[in-house]
């Protein structure tokens, strides 16, 4: 397995500097990761640094709590498109979801329509740590129906990240055409294999370089 094809190199901690962004993008190019995820503020710089690289530029919208107004999320999406983002990881409105509000699906559909007009991929973050199993299933179906290209487990800011059992729940709830991004707390090659076997098609990790080095050791 070529693990690079699953890995998105991610760094969203609040104390990032320009040097950190340059290092992150440089590593993504060096190790041929499928994507590199940066905060919205750094999208333009990262896009410039990636230039001719096939690595996709990913950023976040509604991060990390998801309860911004829909108009705010749409504006964030538009700015990310203008900055050159290829993919958006958008946090679902967990507060509205748990309140049983139909607006959640409407919001996601509006964001999906805007992004798809520019051929930008939408990954919807559920924050599975905050949801029951039945809520994970409901949210996965809802996001898929609204036009999500991927369902993503976590922001990495809650009390736990990706779990194998949650990947299996999501995979069983959505069409095969919709991918799954496992993220949050993924530190090893063994974890990646377990999550991929459960149904993940992308892995978001700040430890991507360590993971790919581990994978190379296993292949040799």
PDB file of C-alpha atoms in Angstrom:
ATOM      1  CA  UNK A   1       0.000   0.000   0.000  1.00  0.00           C
ATOM      2  CA  UNK A   2       1.303   3.436  -0.967  1.00  0.00           C
ATOM      3  CA  UNK A   3       0.327   5.243   2.234  1.00  0.00           C
ATOM      4  CA  UNK A   4       1.209   8.674   0.757  1.00  0.00           C
ATOM      5  CA  UNK A   5      -1.929   8.446  -1.391  1.00  0.00           C
ATOM      6  CA  UNK A   6      -4.065   8.451   1.772  1.00  0.00           C
ATOM      7  CA  UNK A   7      -2.236  11.057   3.844  1.00  0.00           C
ATOM      8  CA  UNK A   8      -3.103  14.724   4.254  1.00  0.00           C
ATOM      9  CA  UNK A   9      -0.360  16.528   6.154  1.00  0.00           C
ATOM     10  CA  UNK A  10      -2.171  18.757   8.650  1.00  0.00           C
ATOM     11  CA  UNK A  11      -1.167  21.501  11.034  1.00  0.00           C
ATOM     12  CA  UNK A  12      -3.816  23.754  12.564  1.00  0.00           C
ATOM     13  CA  UNK A  13      -2.354  24.702  15.946  1.00  0.00           C
ATOM     14  CA  UNK A  14      -2.734  28.398  16.885  1.00  0.00           C
ATOM     15  CA  UNK A  15       0.975  29.219  17.270  1.00  0.00           C
ATOM     16  CA  UNK A  16       1.983  28.486  13.672  1.00  0.00           C
ATOM     17  CA  UNK A  17       4.454  30.825  11.999  1.00  0.00           C
ATOM     18  CA  UNK A  18       5.262  31.379   8.338  1.00  0.00           C
ATOM     19  CA  UNK A  19       8.283  29.101   8.754  1.00  0.00           C
ATOM     20  CA  UNK A  20       6.012  26.310  10.028  1.00  0.00           C
ATOM     21  CA  UNK A  21       3.774  26.674   6.972  1.00  0.00           C
ATOM     22  CA  UNK A  22       6.737  26.593   4.601  1.00  0.00           C
ATOM     23  CA  UNK A  23       8.077  23.484   6.341  1.00  0.00           C
ATOM     24  CA  UNK A  24       4.663  21.795   6.205  1.00  0.00           C
ATOM     25  CA  UNK A  25       4.236  22.479   2.499  1.00  0.00           C
ATOM     26  CA  UNK A  26       7.825  21.470   1.780  1.00  0.00           C
ATOM     27  CA  UNK A  27       7.268  18.134   3.510  1.00  0.00           C
ATOM     28  CA  UNK A  28       4.019  17.601   1.597  1.00  0.00           C
ATOM     29  CA  UNK A  29       5.876  18.100  -1.679  1.00  0.00           C
ATOM     30  CA  UNK A  30       8.850  15.966  -0.621  1.00  0.00           C
ATOM     31  CA  UNK A  31       6.761  13.005   0.518  1.00  0.00           C
ATOM     32  CA  UNK A  32       4.130  13.396  -2.223  1.00  0.00           C
ATOM     33  CA  UNK A  33       1.183  13.582   0.170  1.00  0.00           C
ATOM     34  CA  UNK A  34      -2.241  13.745  -1.427  1.00  0.00           C
ATOM     35  CA  UNK A  35      -3.016  16.938   0.474  1.00  0.00           C
ATOM     36  CA  UNK A  36      -1.752  19.544   2.907  1.00  0.00           C
ATOM     37  CA  UNK A  37      -4.165  21.289   5.288  1.00  0.00           C
ATOM     38  CA  UNK A  38      -3.423  24.801   6.519  1.00  0.00           C
ATOM     39  CA  UNK A  39      -5.404  27.500   8.376  1.00  0.00           C
ATOM     40  CA  UNK A  40      -7.360  29.928   6.143  1.00  0.00           C
ATOM     41  CA  UNK A  41      -4.935  32.775   6.834  1.00  0.00           C
ATOM     42  CA  UNK A  42      -2.104  30.822   5.169  1.00  0.00           C
ATOM     43  CA  UNK A  43      -3.954  29.564   2.067  1.00  0.00           C
ATOM     44  CA  UNK A  44      -2.504  32.112  -0.366  1.00  0.00           C
ATOM     45  CA  UNK A  45       1.065  31.552   0.824  1.00  0.00           C
ATOM     46  CA  UNK A  46       0.695  27.765   0.746  1.00  0.00           C
ATOM     47  CA  UNK A  47      -0.803  27.875  -2.752  1.00  0.00           C
ATOM     48  CA  UNK A  48       2.153  29.906  -3.966  1.00  0.00           C
ATOM     49  CA  UNK A  49       4.600  27.451  -2.420  1.00  0.00           C
ATOM     50  CA  UNK A  50       2.801  24.414  -3.863  1.00  0.00           C
ATOM     51  CA  UNK A  51       2.661  25.965  -7.339  1.00  0.00           C
ATOM     52  CA  UNK A  52       3.312  23.021  -9.719  1.00  0.00           C
ATOM     53  CA  UNK A  53       2.962  20.277  -7.094  1.00  0.00           C
ATOM     54  CA  UNK A  54       0.090  17.769  -7.524  1.00  0.00           C
ATOM     55  CA  UNK A  55      -0.547  17.976  -3.753  1.00  0.00           C
ATOM     56  CA  UNK A  56      -4.014  19.347  -3.024  1.00  0.00           C
ATOM     57  CA  UNK A  57      -4.348  22.455  -0.852  1.00  0.00           C
ATOM     58  CA  UNK A  58      -6.883  21.947   1.942  1.00  0.00           C
ATOM     59  CA  UNK A  59      -8.219  24.485   4.434  1.00  0.00           C
ATOM     60  CA  UNK A  60     -10.980  24.657   7.027  1.00  0.00           C
ATOM     61  CA  UNK A  61     -14.318  26.480   7.306  1.00  0.00           C
ATOM     62  CA  UNK A  62     -16.420  26.971  10.452  1.00  0.00           C
ATOM     63  CA  UNK A  63     -13.472  25.754  12.500  1.00  0.00           C
ATOM     64  CA  UNK A  64     -13.404  24.368  15.120  1.00  0.00           C
ATOM     65  CA  UNK A  65     -16.935  24.521  16.589  1.00  0.00           C
ATOM     66  CA  UNK A  66     -19.137  24.789  13.497  1.00  0.00           C
ATOM     67  CA  UNK A  67     -21.762  27.110  14.931  1.00  0.00           C
ATOM     68  CA  UNK A  68     -21.001  30.176  12.830  1.00  0.00           C
ATOM     69  CA  UNK A  69     -23.834  31.658  10.787  1.00  0.00           C
ATOM     70  CA  UNK A  70     -24.363  30.092   7.371  1.00  0.00           C
ATOM     71  CA  UNK A  71     -23.539  33.405   5.684  1.00  0.00           C
ATOM     72  CA  UNK A  72     -20.187  33.408   7.489  1.00  0.00           C
ATOM     73  CA  UNK A  73     -19.390  29.886   6.323  1.00  0.00           C
ATOM     74  CA  UNK A  74     -20.329  30.765   2.749  1.00  0.00           C
ATOM     75  CA  UNK A  75     -18.048  33.800   2.896  1.00  0.00           C
ATOM     76  CA  UNK A  76     -15.222  31.656   4.277  1.00  0.00           C
ATOM     77  CA  UNK A  77     -15.781  29.182   1.433  1.00  0.00           C
ATOM     78  CA  UNK A  78     -15.684  31.966  -1.159  1.00  0.00           C
ATOM     79  CA  UNK A  79     -12.467  33.405   0.274  1.00  0.00           C
ATOM     80  CA  UNK A  80     -10.851  29.962   0.333  1.00  0.00           C
ATOM     81  CA  UNK A  81     -11.793  29.448  -3.316  1.00  0.00           C
ATOM     82  CA  UNK A  82     -10.325  32.844  -4.230  1.00  0.00           C
ATOM     83  CA  UNK A  83      -7.147  31.958  -2.349  1.00  0.00           C
ATOM     84  CA  UNK A  84      -6.678  28.771  -4.338  1.00  0.00           C
ATOM     85  CA  UNK A  85      -7.916  26.010  -2.020  1.00  0.00           C
ATOM     86  CA  UNK A  86      -8.686  22.696  -3.724  1.00  0.00           C
ATOM     87  CA  UNK A  87     -10.580  21.164  -0.816  1.00  0.00           C
ATOM     88  CA  UNK A  88     -12.564  22.459   2.167  1.00  0.00           C
ATOM     89  CA  UNK A  89     -12.996  20.705   5.517  1.00  0.00           C
ATOM     90  CA  UNK A  90     -16.195  22.255   6.894  1.00  0.00           C
ATOM     91  CA  UNK A  91     -17.402  21.718  10.469  1.00  0.00           C
ATOM     92  CA  UNK A  92     -21.052  20.717  10.749  1.00  0.00           C
ATOM     93  CA  UNK A  93     -23.243  22.750  13.103  1.00  0.00           C
ATOM     94  CA  UNK A  94     -23.347  20.212  15.951  1.00  0.00           C
ATOM     95  CA  UNK A  95     -25.472  22.558  18.069  1.00  0.00           C
ATOM     96  CA  UNK A  96     -28.184  22.753  15.399  1.00  0.00           C
ATOM     97  CA  UNK A  97     -27.856  19.034  14.644  1.00  0.00           C
ATOM     98  CA  UNK A  98     -28.507  18.082  18.263  1.00  0.00           C
ATOM     99  CA  UNK A  99     -31.457  20.501  18.303  1.00  0.00           C
ATOM    100  CA  UNK A 100     -33.046  18.588  15.416  1.00  0.00           C
ATOM    101  CA  UNK A 101     -33.026  21.594  13.102  1.00  0.00           C
ATOM    102  CA  UNK A 102     -33.439  20.996   9.336  1.00  0.00           C
ATOM    103  CA  UNK A 103     -31.185  24.004   8.716  1.00  0.00           C
ATOM    104  CA  UNK A 104     -28.102  21.799   9.056  1.00  0.00           C
ATOM    105  CA  UNK A 105     -28.757  20.076   5.728  1.00  0.00           C
ATOM    106  CA  UNK A 106     -29.742  23.339   4.051  1.00  0.00           C
ATOM    107  CA  UNK A 107     -26.483  24.958   5.178  1.00  0.00           C
ATOM    108  CA  UNK A 108     -24.363  22.073   3.905  1.00  0.00           C
ATOM    109  CA  UNK A 109     -26.214  22.014   0.581  1.00  0.00           C
ATOM    110  CA  UNK A 110     -25.583  25.749   0.114  1.00  0.00           C
ATOM    111  CA  UNK A 111     -21.865  25.315   0.836  1.00  0.00           C
ATOM    112  CA  UNK A 112     -21.653  22.247  -1.418  1.00  0.00           C
ATOM    113  CA  UNK A 113     -23.285  24.106  -4.315  1.00  0.00           C
ATOM    114  CA  UNK A 114     -20.886  27.050  -3.978  1.00  0.00           C
ATOM    115  CA  UNK A 115     -17.786  24.863  -3.748  1.00  0.00           C
ATOM    116  CA  UNK A 116     -18.753  22.491  -6.548  1.00  0.00           C
ATOM    117  CA  UNK A 117     -19.259  25.423  -8.928  1.00  0.00           C
ATOM    118  CA  UNK A 118     -15.487  25.901  -8.644  1.00  0.00           C
ATOM    119  CA  UNK A 119     -14.672  22.160  -8.590  1.00  0.00           C
ATOM    120  CA  UNK A 120     -13.629  22.398  -4.941  1.00  0.00           C
ATOM    121  CA  UNK A 121     -14.067  19.254  -2.830  1.00  0.00           C
ATOM    122  CA  UNK A 122     -16.243  19.401   0.301  1.00  0.00           C
ATOM    123  CA  UNK A 123     -15.347  17.327   3.355  1.00  0.00           C
ATOM    124  CA  UNK A 124     -17.865  17.666   6.196  1.00  0.00           C
ATOM    125  CA  UNK A 125     -16.440  17.310   9.723  1.00  0.00           C
ATOM    126  CA  UNK A 126     -18.891  15.612  12.101  1.00  0.00           C
ATOM    127  CA  UNK A 127     -16.828  15.845  15.318  1.00  0.00           C
ATOM    128  CA  UNK A 128     -17.734  12.262  16.227  1.00  0.00           C
ATOM    129  CA  UNK A 129     -16.472  12.703  19.804  1.00  0.00           C
ATOM    130  CA  UNK A 130     -19.561  14.816  20.479  1.00  0.00           C
ATOM    131  CA  UNK A 131     -22.098  12.495  18.827  1.00  0.00           C
ATOM    132  CA  UNK A 132     -23.849   9.267  19.770  1.00  0.00           C
ATOM    133  CA  UNK A 133     -23.744   6.352  17.329  1.00  0.00           C
ATOM    134  CA  UNK A 134     -27.241   7.176  16.083  1.00  0.00           C
ATOM    135  CA  UNK A 135     -26.244  10.831  15.610  1.00  0.00           C
ATOM    136  CA  UNK A 136     -23.140   9.796  13.656  1.00  0.00           C
ATOM    137  CA  UNK A 137     -25.314   7.713  11.321  1.00  0.00           C
ATOM    138  CA  UNK A 138     -27.872  10.516  10.946  1.00  0.00           C
ATOM    139  CA  UNK A 139     -25.240  13.194  10.356  1.00  0.00           C
ATOM    140  CA  UNK A 140     -23.369  11.044   7.829  1.00  0.00           C
ATOM    141  CA  UNK A 141     -26.519  10.455   5.784  1.00  0.00           C
ATOM    142  CA  UNK A 142     -27.517  14.099   6.050  1.00  0.00           C
ATOM    143  CA  UNK A 143     -24.113  15.374   4.900  1.00  0.00           C
ATOM    144  CA  UNK A 144     -23.958  12.848   2.067  1.00  0.00           C
ATOM    145  CA  UNK A 145     -27.434  13.812   0.851  1.00  0.00           C
ATOM    146  CA  UNK A 146     -26.468  17.496   1.004  1.00  0.00           C
ATOM    147  CA  UNK A 147     -23.570  16.949  -1.393  1.00  0.00           C
ATOM    148  CA  UNK A 148     -20.509  16.171   0.727  1.00  0.00           C
ATOM    149  CA  UNK A 149     -17.681  14.467  -1.163  1.00  0.00           C
ATOM    150  CA  UNK A 150     -16.185  13.135   2.083  1.00  0.00           C
ATOM    151  CA  UNK A 151     -17.317  12.682   5.659  1.00  0.00           C
ATOM    152  CA  UNK A 152     -14.565  13.550   8.144  1.00  0.00           C
ATOM    153  CA  UNK A 153     -14.481  12.357  11.738  1.00  0.00           C
ATOM    154  CA  UNK A 154     -12.862  15.126  13.745  1.00  0.00           C
ATOM    155  CA  UNK A 155     -11.293  18.558  14.044  1.00  0.00           C
ATOM    156  CA  UNK A 156      -8.585  17.269  16.379  1.00  0.00           C
ATOM    157  CA  UNK A 157      -9.722  19.798  19.000  1.00  0.00           C
ATOM    158  CA  UNK A 158     -12.216  17.606  20.884  1.00  0.00           C
ATOM    159  CA  UNK A 159     -11.568  14.958  23.553  1.00  0.00           C
ATOM    160  CA  UNK A 160     -10.869  12.188  21.045  1.00  0.00           C
ATOM    161  CA  UNK A 161     -10.317  11.810  17.332  1.00  0.00           C
ATOM    162  CA  UNK A 162     -10.843   9.030  14.816  1.00  0.00           C
ATOM    163  CA  UNK A 163     -12.059   5.664  16.064  1.00  0.00           C
ATOM    164  CA  UNK A 164     -12.324   2.488  13.999  1.00  0.00           C
ATOM    165  CA  UNK A 165     -15.877   1.826  15.140  1.00  0.00           C
ATOM    166  CA  UNK A 166     -16.964   5.279  14.000  1.00  0.00           C
ATOM    167  CA  UNK A 167     -15.387   4.781  10.570  1.00  0.00           C
ATOM    168  CA  UNK A 168     -17.388   1.558  10.222  1.00  0.00           C
ATOM    169  CA  UNK A 169     -20.588   3.357  11.245  1.00  0.00           C
ATOM    170  CA  UNK A 170     -20.027   6.082   8.695  1.00  0.00           C
ATOM    171  CA  UNK A 171     -19.070   3.650   5.922  1.00  0.00           C
ATOM    172  CA  UNK A 172     -22.262   1.698   6.476  1.00  0.00           C
ATOM    173  CA  UNK A 173     -24.365   4.873   6.290  1.00  0.00           C
ATOM    174  CA  UNK A 174     -23.196   6.497   3.043  1.00  0.00           C
ATOM    175  CA  UNK A 175     -22.824   5.554  -0.635  1.00  0.00           C
ATOM    176  CA  UNK A 176     -19.545   4.053  -1.833  1.00  0.00           C
ATOM    177  CA  UNK A 177     -19.024   7.192  -3.936  1.00  0.00           C
ATOM    178  CA  UNK A 178     -18.615   9.314  -0.781  1.00  0.00           C
ATOM    179  CA  UNK A 179     -15.209   9.080   0.879  1.00  0.00           C
ATOM    180  CA  UNK A 180     -14.257   9.122   4.555  1.00  0.00           C
ATOM    181  CA  UNK A 181     -11.437  11.139   6.101  1.00  0.00           C
ATOM    182  CA  UNK A 182     -10.208   9.861   9.444  1.00  0.00           C
ATOM    183  CA  UNK A 183      -8.498  12.528  11.535  1.00  0.00           C
ATOM    184  CA  UNK A 184      -7.529  13.324  15.096  1.00  0.00           C
ATOM    185  CA  UNK A 185      -4.979  11.476  17.195  1.00  0.00           C
ATOM    186  CA  UNK A 186      -3.533   9.379  14.361  1.00  0.00           C
ATOM    187  CA  UNK A 187       0.121   8.858  15.176  1.00  0.00           C
ATOM    188  CA  UNK A 188       1.225   5.549  13.619  1.00  0.00           C
ATOM    189  CA  UNK A 189       1.256   3.486  10.448  1.00  0.00           C
ATOM    190  CA  UNK A 190      -0.580   0.692  12.289  1.00  0.00           C
ATOM    191  CA  UNK A 191      -3.420   3.078  13.173  1.00  0.00           C
ATOM    192  CA  UNK A 192      -3.664   4.160   9.547  1.00  0.00           C
ATOM    193  CA  UNK A 193      -3.944   0.588   8.315  1.00  0.00           C
ATOM    194  CA  UNK A 194      -6.669  -0.163  10.861  1.00  0.00           C
ATOM    195  CA  UNK A 195      -8.675   2.909   9.852  1.00  0.00           C
ATOM    196  CA  UNK A 196      -8.239   2.260   6.119  1.00  0.00           C
ATOM    197  CA  UNK A 197      -9.347  -1.337   6.573  1.00  0.00           C
ATOM    198  CA  UNK A 198     -12.446  -0.030   8.388  1.00  0.00           C
ATOM    199  CA  UNK A 199     -13.318   2.162   5.403  1.00  0.00           C
ATOM    200  CA  UNK A 200     -11.279   5.379   5.537  1.00  0.00           C
ATOM    201  CA  UNK A 201     -10.138   6.743   2.189  1.00  0.00           C
ATOM    202  CA  UNK A 202      -8.125   9.670   3.579  1.00  0.00           C
ATOM    203  CA  UNK A 203      -6.044  10.119   6.716  1.00  0.00           C
ATOM    204  CA  UNK A 204      -5.469  13.576   8.182  1.00  0.00           C
ATOM    205  CA  UNK A 205      -2.450  13.676  10.480  1.00  0.00           C
ATOM    206  CA  UNK A 206       0.141  16.073  11.822  1.00  0.00           C
ATOM    207  CA  UNK A 207       2.384  12.993  12.135  1.00  0.00           C
ATOM    208  CA  UNK A 208       2.243  12.276   8.394  1.00  0.00           C
ATOM    209  CA  UNK A 209       6.021  12.335   7.908  1.00  0.00           C
ATOM    210  CA  UNK A 210       6.555   9.889  10.792  1.00  0.00           C
ATOM    211  CA  UNK A 211       3.806   7.633   9.404  1.00  0.00           C
ATOM    212  CA  UNK A 212       5.229   7.511   5.881  1.00  0.00           C
ATOM    213  CA  UNK A 213       8.689   6.722   7.261  1.00  0.00           C
ATOM    214  CA  UNK A 214       7.175   3.851   9.255  1.00  0.00           C
ATOM    215  CA  UNK A 215       5.430   2.591   6.133  1.00  0.00           C
ATOM    216  CA  UNK A 216       8.741   2.589   4.242  1.00  0.00           C
ATOM    217  CA  UNK A 217      10.310   0.469   6.991  1.00  0.00           C
ATOM    218  CA  UNK A 218       7.482  -2.070   6.728  1.00  0.00           C
ATOM    219  CA  UNK A 219       7.842  -2.274   2.930  1.00  0.00           C
ATOM    220  CA  UNK A 220      11.533  -3.026   3.221  1.00  0.00           C
TER     221      UNK A 220
END
